Amino acid sequence: QKEVEQDPGPLSVPEGAIVSLNCTYSNSAFQYFMWYRQYSRKGPELLMYTYSSGNKEDGRFTAQVDKSSKYISLFIRDSQPSDSATYLCAMTIAFGNEKLTFGTGTRLTIIP
Amino acid sequence: KAGVTQTPRYLIKTRGQQVTLSCSPISGHRSVSWYQQTPGQGLQFLFEYFSETQRNKGNFPGRFSGRQFSNSRSEMNVSTLELGDSALYLCASSSTGLGETQYFGPGTRLLVL
């Protein structure tokens, strides 16, 4: 079983909808949680970065971490066609450890 | 500031050959990490270099190796290529590597025939 599980999708939603993307993990040592967005033929770019449990909001994006359930989420409000991409969750144990463990990614399409 | 650059962008090799991929980090960044991305396994960590020293290593066979130069540029080498090595190889750089944001390059797409 993989340390990080992520539904690969694909997920298609109409423009303006709220999108919910999720990952579960098994290693309770993970402390830092990230969401990356990857457009076709591009490298991943960091969207959100959270430490431990709680919520973090940045514009239309909200990241949630529930360490008790080993579950993290990314919500996208007022989704736009430009949000169409693959979304990857990633996590690591601590500062100083650059070994990020990624989910396999969810391919999202926003339909105009 | 220029981003992370990787060369070449595309590469076709045959089984048994070896390949060297190059990564130039963002100016001033000293940490370079390498990842392999495949449809089935997603992104998997290969190794990380900081100040010319390998600091972290993933669970890949010894055929995968890397190095970092004094200007922080990094290369990774795969010897005795196998079909399963076909993947997108991504490098990421950060300034100190101490949990700071990693910036990814566009990747090198390797196809092994």
Short mmCIF file of C-alpha atoms in Angstrom, two decimals:
data_model
loop_
_atom_site.label_atom_id
_atom_site.label_comp_id
_atom_site.label_asym_id
_atom_site.label_seq_id
_atom_site.Cartn_x
_atom_site.Cartn_y
_atom_site.Cartn_z
CA GLN A 1 0.00 0.00 0.00
CA LYS A 2 1.26 3.45 -0.89
CA GLU A 3 2.06 5.93 1.85
CA VAL A 4 -0.11 8.55 0.14
CA GLU A 5 -3.31 7.72 -1.72
CA GLN A 6 -5.02 10.10 -4.11
CA ASP A 7 -7.96 9.49 -6.42
CA PRO A 8 -6.55 9.88 -9.95
CA GLY A 9 -9.85 11.05 -11.40
CA PRO A 10 -10.37 12.34 -13.98
CA LEU A 11 -12.67 14.88 -12.41
CA SER A 12 -14.79 17.19 -14.58
CA VAL A 13 -16.85 20.01 -13.13
CA PRO A 14 -18.64 23.04 -14.63
CA GLU A 15 -17.09 26.48 -14.39
CA GLY A 16 -17.94 28.23 -11.14
CA ALA A 17 -18.36 25.01 -9.13
CA ILE A 18 -16.54 24.23 -5.90
CA VAL A 19 -13.93 21.54 -6.36
CA SER A 20 -12.81 19.21 -3.59
CA LEU A 21 -9.57 17.25 -3.95
CA ASN A 22 -8.41 14.81 -1.30
CA CYS A 23 -5.53 12.66 -0.15
CA THR A 24 -5.15 10.12 2.60
CA TYR A 25 -1.88 9.00 4.09
CA SER A 26 -0.63 6.30 6.39
CA ASN A 27 2.56 7.72 7.91
CA SER A 28 1.67 9.62 11.08
CA ALA A 29 5.11 11.27 11.05
CA PHE A 30 4.14 13.55 8.17
CA GLN A 31 3.96 17.12 9.47
CA TYR A 32 4.13 19.33 6.39
CA PHE A 33 1.54 19.15 3.66
CA MET A 34 1.58 20.69 0.23
CA TRP A 35 -0.56 20.93 -2.87
CA TYR A 36 1.06 21.28 -6.26
CA ARG A 37 -0.56 22.06 -9.59
CA GLN A 38 0.89 20.62 -12.78
CA TYR A 39 -0.13 21.77 -16.22
CA SER A 40 0.48 19.53 -19.19
CA ARG A 41 4.15 19.41 -20.20
CA LYS A 42 5.16 21.53 -17.22
CA GLY A 43 6.75 20.85 -13.85
CA PRO A 44 4.65 21.03 -10.67
CA GLU A 45 4.19 24.43 -9.05
CA LEU A 46 3.45 24.91 -5.37
CA LEU A 47 -0.06 26.14 -4.55
CA MET A 48 -0.42 25.75 -0.80
CA TYR A 49 1.79 24.77 2.12
CA THR A 50 0.44 23.93 5.58
CA TYR A 51 1.95 22.67 8.78
CA SER A 52 0.14 20.14 10.99
CA SER A 53 -3.64 20.26 11.34
CA GLY A 54 -5.88 23.17 10.43
CA ASN A 55 -7.01 25.29 7.52
CA LYS A 56 -5.19 27.73 5.29
CA GLU A 57 -6.81 30.01 2.75
CA ASP A 58 -5.24 31.76 -0.23
CA GLY A 59 -7.64 33.47 -2.58
CA ARG A 60 -9.92 30.87 -4.12
CA PHE A 61 -7.92 28.01 -2.61
CA THR A 62 -8.35 26.49 0.85
CA ALA A 63 -6.22 23.66 2.21
CA GLN A 64 -7.37 21.54 5.14
CA VAL A 65 -5.38 19.05 7.16
CA ASP A 66 -6.91 16.57 9.59
CA LYS A 67 -4.04 14.67 11.15
CA SER A 68 -6.33 12.59 13.36
CA SER A 69 -7.92 11.12 10.23
CA LYS A 70 -4.73 11.33 8.13
CA TYR A 71 -6.72 13.21 5.52
CA ILE A 72 -5.96 16.39 3.61
CA SER A 73 -8.12 18.38 1.23
CA LEU A 74 -7.85 21.20 -1.26
CA PHE A 75 -10.93 23.23 -2.10
CA ILE A 76 -11.15 25.47 -5.14
CA ARG A 77 -13.98 28.02 -5.14
CA ASP A 78 -15.40 29.65 -8.25
CA SER A 79 -13.43 27.26 -10.44
CA GLN A 80 -12.11 28.59 -13.74
CA PRO A 81 -11.09 26.82 -16.96
CA SER A 82 -7.51 27.90 -16.16
CA ASP A 83 -7.68 25.66 -13.08
CA SER A 84 -7.74 22.63 -15.39
CA ALA A 85 -4.59 20.72 -14.46
CA THR A 86 -3.34 17.79 -12.44
CA TYR A 87 -3.28 18.44 -8.70
CA LEU A 88 -0.73 16.61 -6.58
CA CYS A 89 -0.66 16.39 -2.82
CA ALA A 90 2.74 16.04 -1.19
CA MET A 91 4.00 15.70 2.34
CA THR A 92 7.18 15.44 4.32
CA ILE A 93 8.27 14.66 7.85
CA ALA A 94 10.19 17.72 8.88
CA PHE A 95 12.24 20.67 7.87
CA GLY A 96 15.60 19.49 6.65
CA ASN A 97 14.08 16.48 4.97
CA GLU A 98 13.63 17.28 1.34
CA LYS A 99 12.16 13.92 0.50
CA LEU A 100 8.63 14.80 -0.53
CA THR A 101 6.17 11.94 -0.79
CA PHE A 102 3.58 12.63 -3.47
CA GLY A 103 0.15 11.33 -4.29
CA THR A 104 -0.30 10.17 -7.87
CA GLY A 105 -2.31 13.28 -8.75
CA THR A 106 -5.91 14.06 -9.70
CA ARG A 107 -6.59 15.29 -13.21
CA LEU A 108 -9.14 18.11 -13.08
CA THR A 109 -11.03 19.62 -16.00
CA ILE A 110 -13.21 22.72 -15.60
CA ILE A 111 -15.86 22.84 -18.29
CA PRO A 112 -16.72 26.37 -19.54
CA LYS B 1 14.87 35.53 -11.98
CA ALA B 2 15.21 32.59 -14.35
CA GLY B 3 13.54 29.37 -13.29
CA VAL B 4 14.90 25.86 -13.06
CA THR B 5 16.11 24.63 -16.43
CA GLN B 6 16.54 21.05 -17.51
CA THR B 7 18.26 19.66 -20.58
CA PRO B 8 17.51 17.92 -22.75
CA ARG B 9 13.71 18.19 -22.73
CA TYR B 10 13.20 14.95 -24.64
CA LEU B 11 15.37 11.90 -25.05
CA ILE B 12 15.02 8.52 -26.72
CA LYS B 13 17.37 5.71 -25.75
CA THR B 14 17.49 1.95 -26.14
CA ARG B 15 17.72 -0.69 -23.43
CA GLY B 16 21.18 -1.13 -22.02
CA GLN B 17 22.35 2.39 -22.84
CA GLN B 18 23.11 5.02 -20.26
CA VAL B 19 21.85 8.58 -20.05
CA THR B 20 22.84 11.81 -18.33
CA LEU B 21 20.33 14.52 -17.55
CA SER B 22 21.20 18.04 -16.49
CA CYS B 23 19.54 20.51 -14.15
CA SER B 24 20.42 24.15 -13.54
CA PRO B 25 18.78 25.48 -10.37
CA ILE B 26 17.50 28.96 -9.76
CA SER B 27 20.39 31.34 -9.17
CA GLY B 28 21.38 31.25 -5.51
CA HIS B 29 19.68 27.93 -4.80
CA ARG B 30 21.99 25.29 -3.36
CA SER B 31 19.65 22.34 -2.98
CA VAL B 32 18.67 20.23 -5.97
CA SER B 33 16.29 17.27 -5.76
CA TRP B 34 15.46 14.78 -8.48
CA TYR B 35 12.14 12.97 -8.99
CA GLN B 36 10.86 10.36 -11.39
CA GLN B 37 7.25 10.77 -12.57
CA THR B 38 5.33 7.91 -14.17
CA PRO B 39 1.57 7.46 -14.69
CA GLY B 40 1.39 4.46 -12.40
CA GLN B 41 3.67 5.51 -9.54
CA GLY B 42 3.38 9.28 -9.69
CA LEU B 43 6.30 11.39 -8.47
CA GLN B 44 8.96 9.44 -6.64
CA PHE B 45 11.95 10.96 -4.90
CA LEU B 46 15.33 9.92 -6.29
CA PHE B 47 17.87 11.97 -4.33
CA GLU B 48 18.78 15.42 -3.11
CA TYR B 49 22.08 17.26 -3.29
CA PHE B 50 23.20 20.21 -1.24
CA SER B 51 26.59 21.85 -1.59
CA GLU B 52 27.88 19.00 -3.77
CA THR B 53 26.89 16.33 -1.21
CA GLN B 54 24.08 13.83 -1.46
CA ARG B 55 21.92 14.54 1.56
CA ASN B 56 18.85 12.38 0.97
CA LYS B 57 18.24 9.30 -1.11
CA GLY B 58 15.09 7.51 -2.23
CA ASN B 59 14.52 3.84 -2.88
CA PHE B 60 15.94 3.47 -6.37
CA PRO B 61 18.57 0.97 -7.53
CA GLY B 62 22.21 1.91 -7.83
CA ARG B 63 21.82 2.37 -11.59
CA PHE B 64 20.48 5.81 -10.70
CA SER B 65 23.18 8.20 -9.58
CA GLY B 66 23.75 11.90 -9.43
CA ARG B 67 26.18 14.61 -8.63
CA GLN B 68 26.26 18.32 -8.00
CA PHE B 69 28.88 20.77 -9.09
CA SER B 70 30.30 23.75 -7.25
CA ASN B 71 27.95 26.09 -9.17
CA SER B 72 24.99 24.01 -7.85
CA ARG B 73 24.19 22.57 -11.27
CA SER B 74 23.32 18.91 -10.99
CA GLU B 75 23.37 15.88 -13.24
CA MET B 76 21.72 12.53 -12.85
CA ASN B 77 22.86 9.41 -14.62
CA VAL B 78 20.99 6.22 -15.33
CA SER B 79 23.10 3.29 -16.44
CA THR B 80 21.94 0.10 -18.17
CA LEU B 81 18.56 1.55 -19.08
CA GLU B 82 15.45 -0.59 -18.75
CA LEU B 83 12.07 -0.13 -20.40
CA GLY B 84 10.61 0.77 -17.02
CA ASP B 85 12.91 3.78 -16.77
CA SER B 86 10.74 5.58 -19.32
CA ALA B 87 9.43 8.54 -17.36
CA LEU B 88 9.46 12.28 -16.84
CA TYR B 89 12.48 13.21 -14.73
CA LEU B 90 11.98 16.38 -12.75
CA CYS B 91 14.44 18.37 -10.76
CA ALA B 92 13.54 20.90 -8.11
CA SER B 93 15.66 23.52 -6.40
CA SER B 94 15.40 25.43 -3.16
CA SER B 95 17.71 27.88 -1.47
CA THR B 96 18.78 25.88 1.57
CA GLY B 97 16.66 22.78 1.27
CA LEU B 98 15.53 23.15 4.86
CA GLY B 99 11.84 22.66 4.19
CA GLU B 100 11.72 25.68 1.92
CA THR B 101 9.64 25.84 -1.20
CA GLN B 102 10.94 23.64 -3.96
CA TYR B 103 10.67 25.01 -7.48
CA PHE B 104 10.38 22.45 -10.24
CA GLY B 105 11.80 22.51 -13.72
CA PRO B 106 9.82 21.41 -16.79
CA GLY B 107 11.38 17.96 -16.75
CA THR B 108 13.18 15.69 -19.19
CA ARG B 109 10.96 13.11 -20.83
CA LEU B 110 12.93 9.90 -21.35
CA LEU B 111 11.67 7.13 -23.58
CA VAL B 112 13.51 3.81 -23.48
CA LEU B 113 12.90 1.50 -26.44
#
